[in-house]
mmCIF file of C-alpha atoms in Angstrom:
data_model
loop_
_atom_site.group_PDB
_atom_site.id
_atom_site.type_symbol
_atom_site.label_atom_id
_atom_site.label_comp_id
_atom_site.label_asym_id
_atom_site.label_seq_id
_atom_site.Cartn_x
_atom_site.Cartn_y
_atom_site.Cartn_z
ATOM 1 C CA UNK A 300 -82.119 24.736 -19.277
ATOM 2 C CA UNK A 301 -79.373 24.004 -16.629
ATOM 3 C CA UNK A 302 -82.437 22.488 -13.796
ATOM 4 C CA UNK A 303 -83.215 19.231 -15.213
ATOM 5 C CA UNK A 304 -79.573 18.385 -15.323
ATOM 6 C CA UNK A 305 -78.805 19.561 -11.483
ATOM 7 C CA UNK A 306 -81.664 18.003 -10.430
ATOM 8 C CA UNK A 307 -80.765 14.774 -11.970
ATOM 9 C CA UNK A 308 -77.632 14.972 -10.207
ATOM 10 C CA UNK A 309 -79.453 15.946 -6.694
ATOM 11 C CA UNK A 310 -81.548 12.579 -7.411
ATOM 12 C CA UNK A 311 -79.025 10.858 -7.792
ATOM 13 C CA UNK A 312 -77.235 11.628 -4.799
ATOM 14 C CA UNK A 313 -80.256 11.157 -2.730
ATOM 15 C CA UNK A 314 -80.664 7.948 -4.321
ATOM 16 C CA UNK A 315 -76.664 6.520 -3.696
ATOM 17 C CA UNK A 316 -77.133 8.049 0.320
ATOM 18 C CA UNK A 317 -80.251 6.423 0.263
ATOM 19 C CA UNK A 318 -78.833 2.827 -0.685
ATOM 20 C CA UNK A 319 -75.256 3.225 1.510
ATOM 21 C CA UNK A 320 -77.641 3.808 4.496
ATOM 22 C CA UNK A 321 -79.959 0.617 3.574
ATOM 23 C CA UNK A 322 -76.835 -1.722 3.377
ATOM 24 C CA UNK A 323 -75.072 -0.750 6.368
ATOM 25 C CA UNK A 324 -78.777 -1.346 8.211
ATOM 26 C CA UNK A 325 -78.784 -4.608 6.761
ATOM 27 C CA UNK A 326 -76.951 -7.213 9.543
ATOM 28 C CA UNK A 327 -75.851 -10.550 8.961
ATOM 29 C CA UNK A 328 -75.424 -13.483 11.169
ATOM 30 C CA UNK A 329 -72.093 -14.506 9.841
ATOM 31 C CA UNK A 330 -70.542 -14.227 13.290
ATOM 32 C CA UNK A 331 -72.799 -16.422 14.741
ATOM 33 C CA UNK A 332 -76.359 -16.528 16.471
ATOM 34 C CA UNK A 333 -77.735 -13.376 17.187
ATOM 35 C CA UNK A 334 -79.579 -14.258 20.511
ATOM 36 C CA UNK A 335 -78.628 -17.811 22.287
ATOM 37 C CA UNK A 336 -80.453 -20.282 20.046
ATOM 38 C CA UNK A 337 -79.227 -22.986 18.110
ATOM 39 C CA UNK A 338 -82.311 -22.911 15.659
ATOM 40 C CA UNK A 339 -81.960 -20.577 12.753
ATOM 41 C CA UNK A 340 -84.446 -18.339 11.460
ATOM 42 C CA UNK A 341 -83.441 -18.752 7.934
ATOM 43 C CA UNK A 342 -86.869 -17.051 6.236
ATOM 44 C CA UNK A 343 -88.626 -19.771 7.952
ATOM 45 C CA UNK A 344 -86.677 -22.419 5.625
ATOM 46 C CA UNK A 345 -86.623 -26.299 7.335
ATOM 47 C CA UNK A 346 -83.716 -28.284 7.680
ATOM 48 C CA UNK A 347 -82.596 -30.929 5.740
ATOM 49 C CA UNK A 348 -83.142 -34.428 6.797
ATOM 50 C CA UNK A 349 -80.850 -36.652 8.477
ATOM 51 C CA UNK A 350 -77.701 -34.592 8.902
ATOM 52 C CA UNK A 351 -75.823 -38.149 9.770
ATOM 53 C CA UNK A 352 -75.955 -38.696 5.849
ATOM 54 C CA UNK A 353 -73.797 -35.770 5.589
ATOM 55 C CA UNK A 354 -72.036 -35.418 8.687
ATOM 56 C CA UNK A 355 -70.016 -37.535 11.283
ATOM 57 C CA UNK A 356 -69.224 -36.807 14.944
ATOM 58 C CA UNK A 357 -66.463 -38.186 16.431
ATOM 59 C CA UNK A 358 -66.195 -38.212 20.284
ATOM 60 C CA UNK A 359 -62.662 -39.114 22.065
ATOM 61 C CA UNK A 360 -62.240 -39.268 25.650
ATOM 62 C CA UNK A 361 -59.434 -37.588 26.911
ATOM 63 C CA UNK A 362 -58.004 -35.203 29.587
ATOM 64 C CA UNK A 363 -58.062 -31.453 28.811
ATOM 65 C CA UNK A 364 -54.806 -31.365 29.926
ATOM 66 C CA UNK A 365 -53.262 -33.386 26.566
ATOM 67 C CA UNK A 366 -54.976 -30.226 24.249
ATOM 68 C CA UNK A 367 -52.216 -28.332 26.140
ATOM 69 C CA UNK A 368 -49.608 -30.458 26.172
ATOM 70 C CA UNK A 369 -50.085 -33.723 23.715
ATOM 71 C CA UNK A 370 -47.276 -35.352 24.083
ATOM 72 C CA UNK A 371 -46.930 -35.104 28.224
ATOM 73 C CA UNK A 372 -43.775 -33.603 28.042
ATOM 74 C CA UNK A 373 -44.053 -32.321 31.249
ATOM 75 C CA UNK A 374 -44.723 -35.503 32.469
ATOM 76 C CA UNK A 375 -47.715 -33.756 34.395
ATOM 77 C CA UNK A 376 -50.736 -34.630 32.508
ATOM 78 C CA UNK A 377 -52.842 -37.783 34.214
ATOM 79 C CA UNK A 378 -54.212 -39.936 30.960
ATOM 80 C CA UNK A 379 -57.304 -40.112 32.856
ATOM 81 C CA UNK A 380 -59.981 -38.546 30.823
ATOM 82 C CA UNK A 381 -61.751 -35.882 32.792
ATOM 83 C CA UNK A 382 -64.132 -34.993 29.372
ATOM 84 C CA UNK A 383 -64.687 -35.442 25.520
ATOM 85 C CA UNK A 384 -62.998 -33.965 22.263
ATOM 86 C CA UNK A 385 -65.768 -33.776 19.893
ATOM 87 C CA UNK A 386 -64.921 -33.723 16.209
ATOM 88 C CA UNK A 387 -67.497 -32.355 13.925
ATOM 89 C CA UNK A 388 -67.115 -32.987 9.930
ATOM 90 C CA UNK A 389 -68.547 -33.396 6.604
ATOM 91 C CA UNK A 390 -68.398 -36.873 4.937
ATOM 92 C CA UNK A 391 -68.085 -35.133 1.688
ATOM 93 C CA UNK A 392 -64.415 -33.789 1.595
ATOM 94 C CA UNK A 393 -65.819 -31.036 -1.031
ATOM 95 C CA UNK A 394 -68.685 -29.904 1.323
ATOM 96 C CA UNK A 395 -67.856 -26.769 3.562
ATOM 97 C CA UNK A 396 -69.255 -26.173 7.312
ATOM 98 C CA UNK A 397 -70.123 -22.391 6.797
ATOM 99 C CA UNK A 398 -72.285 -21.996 10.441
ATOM 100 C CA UNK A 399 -72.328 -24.029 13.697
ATOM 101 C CA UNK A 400 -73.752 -23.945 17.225
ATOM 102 C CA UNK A 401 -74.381 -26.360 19.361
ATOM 103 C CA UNK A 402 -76.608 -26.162 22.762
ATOM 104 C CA UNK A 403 -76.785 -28.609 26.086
ATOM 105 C CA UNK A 404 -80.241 -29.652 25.872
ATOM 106 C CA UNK A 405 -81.877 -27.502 29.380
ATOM 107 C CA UNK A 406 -83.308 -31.074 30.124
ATOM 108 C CA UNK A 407 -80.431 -32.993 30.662
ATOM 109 C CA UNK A 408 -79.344 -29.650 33.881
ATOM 110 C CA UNK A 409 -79.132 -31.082 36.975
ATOM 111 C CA UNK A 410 -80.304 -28.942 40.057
ATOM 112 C CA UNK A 411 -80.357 -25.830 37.426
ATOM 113 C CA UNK A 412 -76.616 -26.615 36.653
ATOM 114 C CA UNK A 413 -75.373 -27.996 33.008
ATOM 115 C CA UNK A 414 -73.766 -31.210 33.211
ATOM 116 C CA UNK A 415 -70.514 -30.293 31.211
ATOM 117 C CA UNK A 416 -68.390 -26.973 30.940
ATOM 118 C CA UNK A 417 -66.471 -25.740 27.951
ATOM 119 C CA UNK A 418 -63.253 -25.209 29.465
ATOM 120 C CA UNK A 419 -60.921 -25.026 26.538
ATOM 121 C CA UNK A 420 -63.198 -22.752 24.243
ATOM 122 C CA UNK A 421 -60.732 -19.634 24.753
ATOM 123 C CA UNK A 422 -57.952 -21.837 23.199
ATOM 124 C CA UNK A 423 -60.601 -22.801 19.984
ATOM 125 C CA UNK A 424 -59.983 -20.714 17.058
ATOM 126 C CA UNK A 425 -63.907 -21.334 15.181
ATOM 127 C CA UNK A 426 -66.314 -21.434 17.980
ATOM 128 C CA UNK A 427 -67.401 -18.876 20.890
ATOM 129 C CA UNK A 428 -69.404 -19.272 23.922
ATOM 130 C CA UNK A 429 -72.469 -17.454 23.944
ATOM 131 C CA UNK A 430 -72.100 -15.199 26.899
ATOM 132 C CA UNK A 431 -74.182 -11.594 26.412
ATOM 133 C CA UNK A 432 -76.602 -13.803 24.144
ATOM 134 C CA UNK A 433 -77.930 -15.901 26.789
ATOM 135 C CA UNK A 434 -79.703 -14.513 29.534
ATOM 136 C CA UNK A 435 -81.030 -17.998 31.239
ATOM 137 C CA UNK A 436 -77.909 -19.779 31.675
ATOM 138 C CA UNK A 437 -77.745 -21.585 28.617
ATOM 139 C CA UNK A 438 -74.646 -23.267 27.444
ATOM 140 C CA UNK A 439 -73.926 -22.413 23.416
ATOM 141 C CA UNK A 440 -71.219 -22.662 21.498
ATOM 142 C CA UNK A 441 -71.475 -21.075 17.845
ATOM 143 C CA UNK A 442 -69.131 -19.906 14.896
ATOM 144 C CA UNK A 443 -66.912 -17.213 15.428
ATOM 145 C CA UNK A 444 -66.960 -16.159 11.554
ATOM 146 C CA UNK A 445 -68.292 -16.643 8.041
ATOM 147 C CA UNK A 446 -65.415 -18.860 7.181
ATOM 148 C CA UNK A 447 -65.900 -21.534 5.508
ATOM 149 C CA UNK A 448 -64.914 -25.066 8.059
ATOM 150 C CA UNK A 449 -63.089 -28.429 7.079
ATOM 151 C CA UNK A 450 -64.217 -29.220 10.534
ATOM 152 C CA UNK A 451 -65.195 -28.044 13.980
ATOM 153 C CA UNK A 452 -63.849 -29.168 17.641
ATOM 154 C CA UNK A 453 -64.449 -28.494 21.009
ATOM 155 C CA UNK A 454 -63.295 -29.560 24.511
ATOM 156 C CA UNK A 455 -66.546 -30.319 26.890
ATOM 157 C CA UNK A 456 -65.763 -31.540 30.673
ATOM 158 C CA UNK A 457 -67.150 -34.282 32.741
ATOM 159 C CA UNK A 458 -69.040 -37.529 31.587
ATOM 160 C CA UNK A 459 -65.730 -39.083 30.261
ATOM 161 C CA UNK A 460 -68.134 -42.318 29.455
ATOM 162 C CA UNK A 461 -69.774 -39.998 27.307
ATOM 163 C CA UNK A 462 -68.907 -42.005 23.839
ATOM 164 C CA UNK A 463 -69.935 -45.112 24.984
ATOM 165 C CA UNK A 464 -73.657 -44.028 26.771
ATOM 166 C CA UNK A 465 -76.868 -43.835 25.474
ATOM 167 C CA UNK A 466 -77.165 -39.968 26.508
ATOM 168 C CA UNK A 467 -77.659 -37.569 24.115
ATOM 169 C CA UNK A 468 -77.365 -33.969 26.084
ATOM 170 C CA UNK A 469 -76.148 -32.143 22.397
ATOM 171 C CA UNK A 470 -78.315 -30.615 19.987
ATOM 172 C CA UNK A 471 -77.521 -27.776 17.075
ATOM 173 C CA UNK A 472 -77.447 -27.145 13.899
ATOM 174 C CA UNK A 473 -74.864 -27.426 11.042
ATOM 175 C CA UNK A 474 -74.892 -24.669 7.879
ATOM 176 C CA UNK A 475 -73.473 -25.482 4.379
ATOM 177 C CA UNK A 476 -75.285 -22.166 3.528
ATOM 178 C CA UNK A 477 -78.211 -19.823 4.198
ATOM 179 C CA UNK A 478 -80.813 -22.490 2.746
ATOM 180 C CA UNK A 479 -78.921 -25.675 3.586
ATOM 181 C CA UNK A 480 -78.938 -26.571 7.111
ATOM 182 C CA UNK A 481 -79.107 -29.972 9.466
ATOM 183 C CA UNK A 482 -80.307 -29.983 13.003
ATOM 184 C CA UNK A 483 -78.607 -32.521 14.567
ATOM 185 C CA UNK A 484 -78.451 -34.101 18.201
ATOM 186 C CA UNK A 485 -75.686 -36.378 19.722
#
């Protein structure tokens, strides 16, 4: 009369290892891109349209040297600008960024060699280069974590006329969440 009861118990045990193991197989992307891509695979979802509704970029010439020291009080820093600060954000002071990357477009390389370097991403506290990810020499930048952005920066080097040309060498994609995404190129 005791067997129904123990086995219940048994089942349910199996059942609560059964589930523990199933979650911790489960992996999410909330720490960016899982291979060097900046096109989710969100169940195959398609991204909005035109993410400049939604979204402005701002890009600043300037030298790297004034992220380190803005107000030159070394006296060191030339004001040349030897690159771009780009300044991602949402139009919509209420709307979140909760995903980034961004990718040099392998068409604007030269000889085999990207046309900027991001120099100051060990000093950036949201995005990460895309090292182990990417196996061809692609340059990607991506979220470091699932929290929730005002706004996202980044340092690139060279083409200090950047702002002012025609070029567009950028291309990514910006996540307000899992189904609502913009690709965008600048």
């Amino acid at each position: 009369f005791f067997l129904p009861e123990l086995l219940e118990k048994q089942y349910t045990m199996l059942i609560l290892v059964f589930s523990v193991l199933a979650v911790s197989l489960v992996e999410g992307r909330s720490y960016g891109p899982p291979f060097c891509t900046s096109n989710p695979r969100h169940a195959d979802m398609k991204p909005l349209a035109n993410w400049q509704d939604h979204f402005e970029v701002r890009i600043i010439p300037i030298n790297e040297n004034l992220l380190i020291d803005p107000r030159n009080t070394t006296g060191k820093v030339d004001p040349t600008p030897n690159g771009n600060f780009v300044i991602v954000k949402p139009k919509d002071k209420s709307v979140k960024i909760k995903g980034f990357a961004v990718q040099v477009k392998p068409e604007s390389y030269i000889d085999g060699h990207s046309p900027v370097e991001f120099t100051m991403i060990h000093r950036n506290t949201l995005l990460k280069k895309l090292v182990n990810e990417c196996r061809n020499g692609e340059m990607v930048l991506a979220h470091k974590d699932p929290s929730e952005k005002a706004k996202i920066s980044f340092f690139f080097k060279h083409l200090p006329k950047y702002s002012t040309s025609d070029k567009k060498i950028f291309t990514g994609t910006i996540l307000e969440n899992f189904g609502k995404f913009y690709k965008f190129e600048f």
